[in-house]
PDB file of C-alpha atoms in Angstrom:
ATOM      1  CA  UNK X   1       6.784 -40.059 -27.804  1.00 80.00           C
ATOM      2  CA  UNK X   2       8.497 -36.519 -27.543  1.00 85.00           C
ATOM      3  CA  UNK X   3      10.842 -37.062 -30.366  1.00 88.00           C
ATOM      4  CA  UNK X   4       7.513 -37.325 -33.004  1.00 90.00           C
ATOM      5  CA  UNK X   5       5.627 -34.609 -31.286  1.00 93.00           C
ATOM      6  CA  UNK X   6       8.788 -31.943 -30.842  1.00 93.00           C
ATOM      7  CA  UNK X   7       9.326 -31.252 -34.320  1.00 94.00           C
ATOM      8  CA  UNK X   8       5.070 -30.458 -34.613  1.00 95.00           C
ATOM      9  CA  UNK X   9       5.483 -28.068 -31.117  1.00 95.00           C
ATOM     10  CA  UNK X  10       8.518 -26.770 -32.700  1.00 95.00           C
ATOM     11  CA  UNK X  11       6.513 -25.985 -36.018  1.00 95.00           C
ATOM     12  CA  UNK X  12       3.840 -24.258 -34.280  1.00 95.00           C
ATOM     13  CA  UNK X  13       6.063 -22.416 -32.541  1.00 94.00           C
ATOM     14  CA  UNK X  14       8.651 -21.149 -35.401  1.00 93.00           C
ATOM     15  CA  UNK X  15       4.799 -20.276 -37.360  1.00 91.00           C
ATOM     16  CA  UNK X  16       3.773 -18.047 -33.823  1.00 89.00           C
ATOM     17  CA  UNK X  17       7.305 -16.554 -33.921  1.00 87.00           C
ATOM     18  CA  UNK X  18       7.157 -15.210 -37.767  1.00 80.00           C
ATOM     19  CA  UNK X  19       3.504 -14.074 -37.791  1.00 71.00           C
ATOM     20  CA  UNK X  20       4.556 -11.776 -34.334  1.00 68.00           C
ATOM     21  CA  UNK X  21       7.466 -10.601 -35.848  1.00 60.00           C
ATOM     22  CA  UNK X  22       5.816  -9.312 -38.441  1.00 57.00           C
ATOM     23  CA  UNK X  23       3.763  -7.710 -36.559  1.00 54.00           C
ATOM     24  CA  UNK X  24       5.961  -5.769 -34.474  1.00 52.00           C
ATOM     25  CA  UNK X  25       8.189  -4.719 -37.191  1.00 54.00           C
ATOM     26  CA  UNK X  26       4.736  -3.557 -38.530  1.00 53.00           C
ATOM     27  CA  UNK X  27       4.666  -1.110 -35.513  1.00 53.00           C
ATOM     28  CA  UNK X  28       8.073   0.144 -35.196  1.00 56.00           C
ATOM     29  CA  UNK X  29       9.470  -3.048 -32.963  1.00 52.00           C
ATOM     30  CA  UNK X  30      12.257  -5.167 -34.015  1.00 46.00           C
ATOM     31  CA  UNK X  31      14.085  -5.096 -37.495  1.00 47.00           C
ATOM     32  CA  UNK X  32      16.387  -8.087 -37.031  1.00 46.00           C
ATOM     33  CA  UNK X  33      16.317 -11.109 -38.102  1.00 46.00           C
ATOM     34  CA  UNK X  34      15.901 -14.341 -36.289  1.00 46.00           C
ATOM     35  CA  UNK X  35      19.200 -14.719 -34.131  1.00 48.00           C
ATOM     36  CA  UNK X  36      19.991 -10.891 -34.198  1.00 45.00           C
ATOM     37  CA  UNK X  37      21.068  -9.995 -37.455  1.00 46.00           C
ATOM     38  CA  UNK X  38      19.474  -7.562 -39.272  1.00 49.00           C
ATOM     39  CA  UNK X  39      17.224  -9.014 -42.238  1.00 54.00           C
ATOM     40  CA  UNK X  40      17.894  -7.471 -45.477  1.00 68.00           C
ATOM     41  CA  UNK X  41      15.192  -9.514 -47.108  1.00 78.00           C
ATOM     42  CA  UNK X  42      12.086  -7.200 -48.165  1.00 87.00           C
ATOM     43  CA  UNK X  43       9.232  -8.362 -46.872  1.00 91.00           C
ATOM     44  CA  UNK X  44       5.362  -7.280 -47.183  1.00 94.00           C
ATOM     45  CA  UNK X  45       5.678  -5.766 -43.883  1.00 92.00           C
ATOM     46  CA  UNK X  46       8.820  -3.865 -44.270  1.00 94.00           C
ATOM     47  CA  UNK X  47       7.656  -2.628 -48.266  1.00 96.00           C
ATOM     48  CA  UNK X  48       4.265  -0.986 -46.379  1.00 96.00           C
ATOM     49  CA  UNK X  49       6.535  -0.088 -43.636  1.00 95.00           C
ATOM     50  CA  UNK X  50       9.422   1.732 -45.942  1.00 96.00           C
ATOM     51  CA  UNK X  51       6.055   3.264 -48.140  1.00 97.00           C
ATOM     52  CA  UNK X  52       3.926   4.939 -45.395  1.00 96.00           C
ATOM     53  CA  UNK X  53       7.580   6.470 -43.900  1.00 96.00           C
ATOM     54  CA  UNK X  54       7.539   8.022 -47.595  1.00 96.00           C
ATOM     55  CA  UNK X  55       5.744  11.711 -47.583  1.00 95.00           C
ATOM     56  CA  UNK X  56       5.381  11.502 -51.023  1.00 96.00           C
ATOM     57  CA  UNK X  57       3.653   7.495 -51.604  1.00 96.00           C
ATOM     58  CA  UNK X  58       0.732   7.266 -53.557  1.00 96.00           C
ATOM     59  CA  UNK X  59      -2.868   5.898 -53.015  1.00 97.00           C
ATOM     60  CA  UNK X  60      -2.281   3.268 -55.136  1.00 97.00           C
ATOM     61  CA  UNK X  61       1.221   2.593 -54.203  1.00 97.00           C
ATOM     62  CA  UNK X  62       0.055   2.387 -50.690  1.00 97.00           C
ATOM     63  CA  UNK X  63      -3.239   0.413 -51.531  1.00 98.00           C
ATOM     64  CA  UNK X  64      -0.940  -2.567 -53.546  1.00 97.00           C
ATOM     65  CA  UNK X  65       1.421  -2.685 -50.734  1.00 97.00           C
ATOM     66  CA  UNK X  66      -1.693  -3.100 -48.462  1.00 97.00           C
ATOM     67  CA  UNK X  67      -2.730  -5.759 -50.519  1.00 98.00           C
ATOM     68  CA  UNK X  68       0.312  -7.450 -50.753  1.00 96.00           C
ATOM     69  CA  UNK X  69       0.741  -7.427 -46.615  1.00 96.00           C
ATOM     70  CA  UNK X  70      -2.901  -8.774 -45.965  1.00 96.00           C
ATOM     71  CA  UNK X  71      -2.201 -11.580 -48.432  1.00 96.00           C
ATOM     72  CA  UNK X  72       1.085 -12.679 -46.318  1.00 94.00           C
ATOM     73  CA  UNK X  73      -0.737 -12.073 -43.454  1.00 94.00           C
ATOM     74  CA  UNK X  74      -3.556 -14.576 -44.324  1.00 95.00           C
ATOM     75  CA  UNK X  75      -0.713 -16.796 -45.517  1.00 95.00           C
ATOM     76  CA  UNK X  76       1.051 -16.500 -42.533  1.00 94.00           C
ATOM     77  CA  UNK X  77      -2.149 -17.467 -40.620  1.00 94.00           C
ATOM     78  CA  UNK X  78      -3.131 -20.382 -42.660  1.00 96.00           C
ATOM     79  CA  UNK X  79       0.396 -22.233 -42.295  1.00 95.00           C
ATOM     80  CA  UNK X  80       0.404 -21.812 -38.167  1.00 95.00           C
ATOM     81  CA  UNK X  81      -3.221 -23.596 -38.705  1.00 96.00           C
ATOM     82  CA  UNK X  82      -2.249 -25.898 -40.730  1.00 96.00           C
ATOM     83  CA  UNK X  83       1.291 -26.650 -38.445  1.00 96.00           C
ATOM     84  CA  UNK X  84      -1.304 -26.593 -35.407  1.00 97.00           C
ATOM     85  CA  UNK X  85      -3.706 -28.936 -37.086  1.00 96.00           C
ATOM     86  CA  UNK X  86      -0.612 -31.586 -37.658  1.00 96.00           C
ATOM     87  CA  UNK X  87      -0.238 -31.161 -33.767  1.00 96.00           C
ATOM     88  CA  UNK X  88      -3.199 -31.957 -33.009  1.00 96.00           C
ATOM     89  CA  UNK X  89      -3.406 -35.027 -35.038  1.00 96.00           C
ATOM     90  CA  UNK X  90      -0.355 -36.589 -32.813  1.00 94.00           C
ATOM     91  CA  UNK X  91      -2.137 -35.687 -28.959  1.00 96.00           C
ATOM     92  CA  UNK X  92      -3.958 -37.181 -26.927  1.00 95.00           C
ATOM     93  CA  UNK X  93      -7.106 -35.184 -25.902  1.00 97.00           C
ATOM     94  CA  UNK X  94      -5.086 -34.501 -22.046  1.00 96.00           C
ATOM     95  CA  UNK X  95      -1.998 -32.994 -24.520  1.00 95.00           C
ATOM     96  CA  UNK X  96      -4.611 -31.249 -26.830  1.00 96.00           C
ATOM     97  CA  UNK X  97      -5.817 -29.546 -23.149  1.00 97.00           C
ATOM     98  CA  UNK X  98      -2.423 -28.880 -22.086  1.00 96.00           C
ATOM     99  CA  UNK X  99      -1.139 -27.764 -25.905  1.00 96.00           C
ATOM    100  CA  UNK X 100      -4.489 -25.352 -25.735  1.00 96.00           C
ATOM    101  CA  UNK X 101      -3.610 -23.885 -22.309  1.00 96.00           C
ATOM    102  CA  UNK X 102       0.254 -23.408 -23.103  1.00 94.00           C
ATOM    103  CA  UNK X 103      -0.910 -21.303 -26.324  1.00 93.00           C
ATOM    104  CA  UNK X 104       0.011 -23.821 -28.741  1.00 94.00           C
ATOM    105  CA  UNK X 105      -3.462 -24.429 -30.119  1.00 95.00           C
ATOM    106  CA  UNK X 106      -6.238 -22.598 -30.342  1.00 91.00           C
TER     107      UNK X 106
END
């Protein structure tokens, strides 16, 4: 039973991790990587971060990066709900409780 529902928890859980991350590098916390290593990738978050550090960024500059944040956001959001969704699907309505209470589902 665990080995079909750990890779859904597991899911859930790597979707939690990246939309917090983001997050927090939004307001100054971490800038690694997962495991420890600083990320080089650029990333919505660290584009609006590196732009509003700028004294000199445009309106518009600081508008499209905006943009371009809230639409990973919202992306971000829609694949832990659809990762919690496919959790769902394999619980029983006791596990759904538990899942809900642990933080797991909404």
């Amino acid at each position: 039973e665990w080995k079909v529902v750990q890779p859904k928890v597991q899911a859930v859980m790597d979707n939690r991790i990246s939309g917090a991350s983001g997050m927090m590098s939004m307001f100054g916390g971490s800038r690694r990587g997962r495991g420890g290593d600083s990320s080089t990738e650029k990333t919505p978050t660290s584009e609006l971060r590196d732009l509003l550090e700028k004294d000199d960024a445009s309106k518009g500059d600081i508008k499209a990066k905006l943009a371009a944040y809230r639409a990973d956001r919202k992306a971000r959001e829609a694949k832990l709900k659809k990762a919690q969704e496919d959790l769902r699907q394999l619980l029983t309505i006791k596990q759904e409780a538990q899942a809900v209470l642990a933080g797991l589902l909404n």
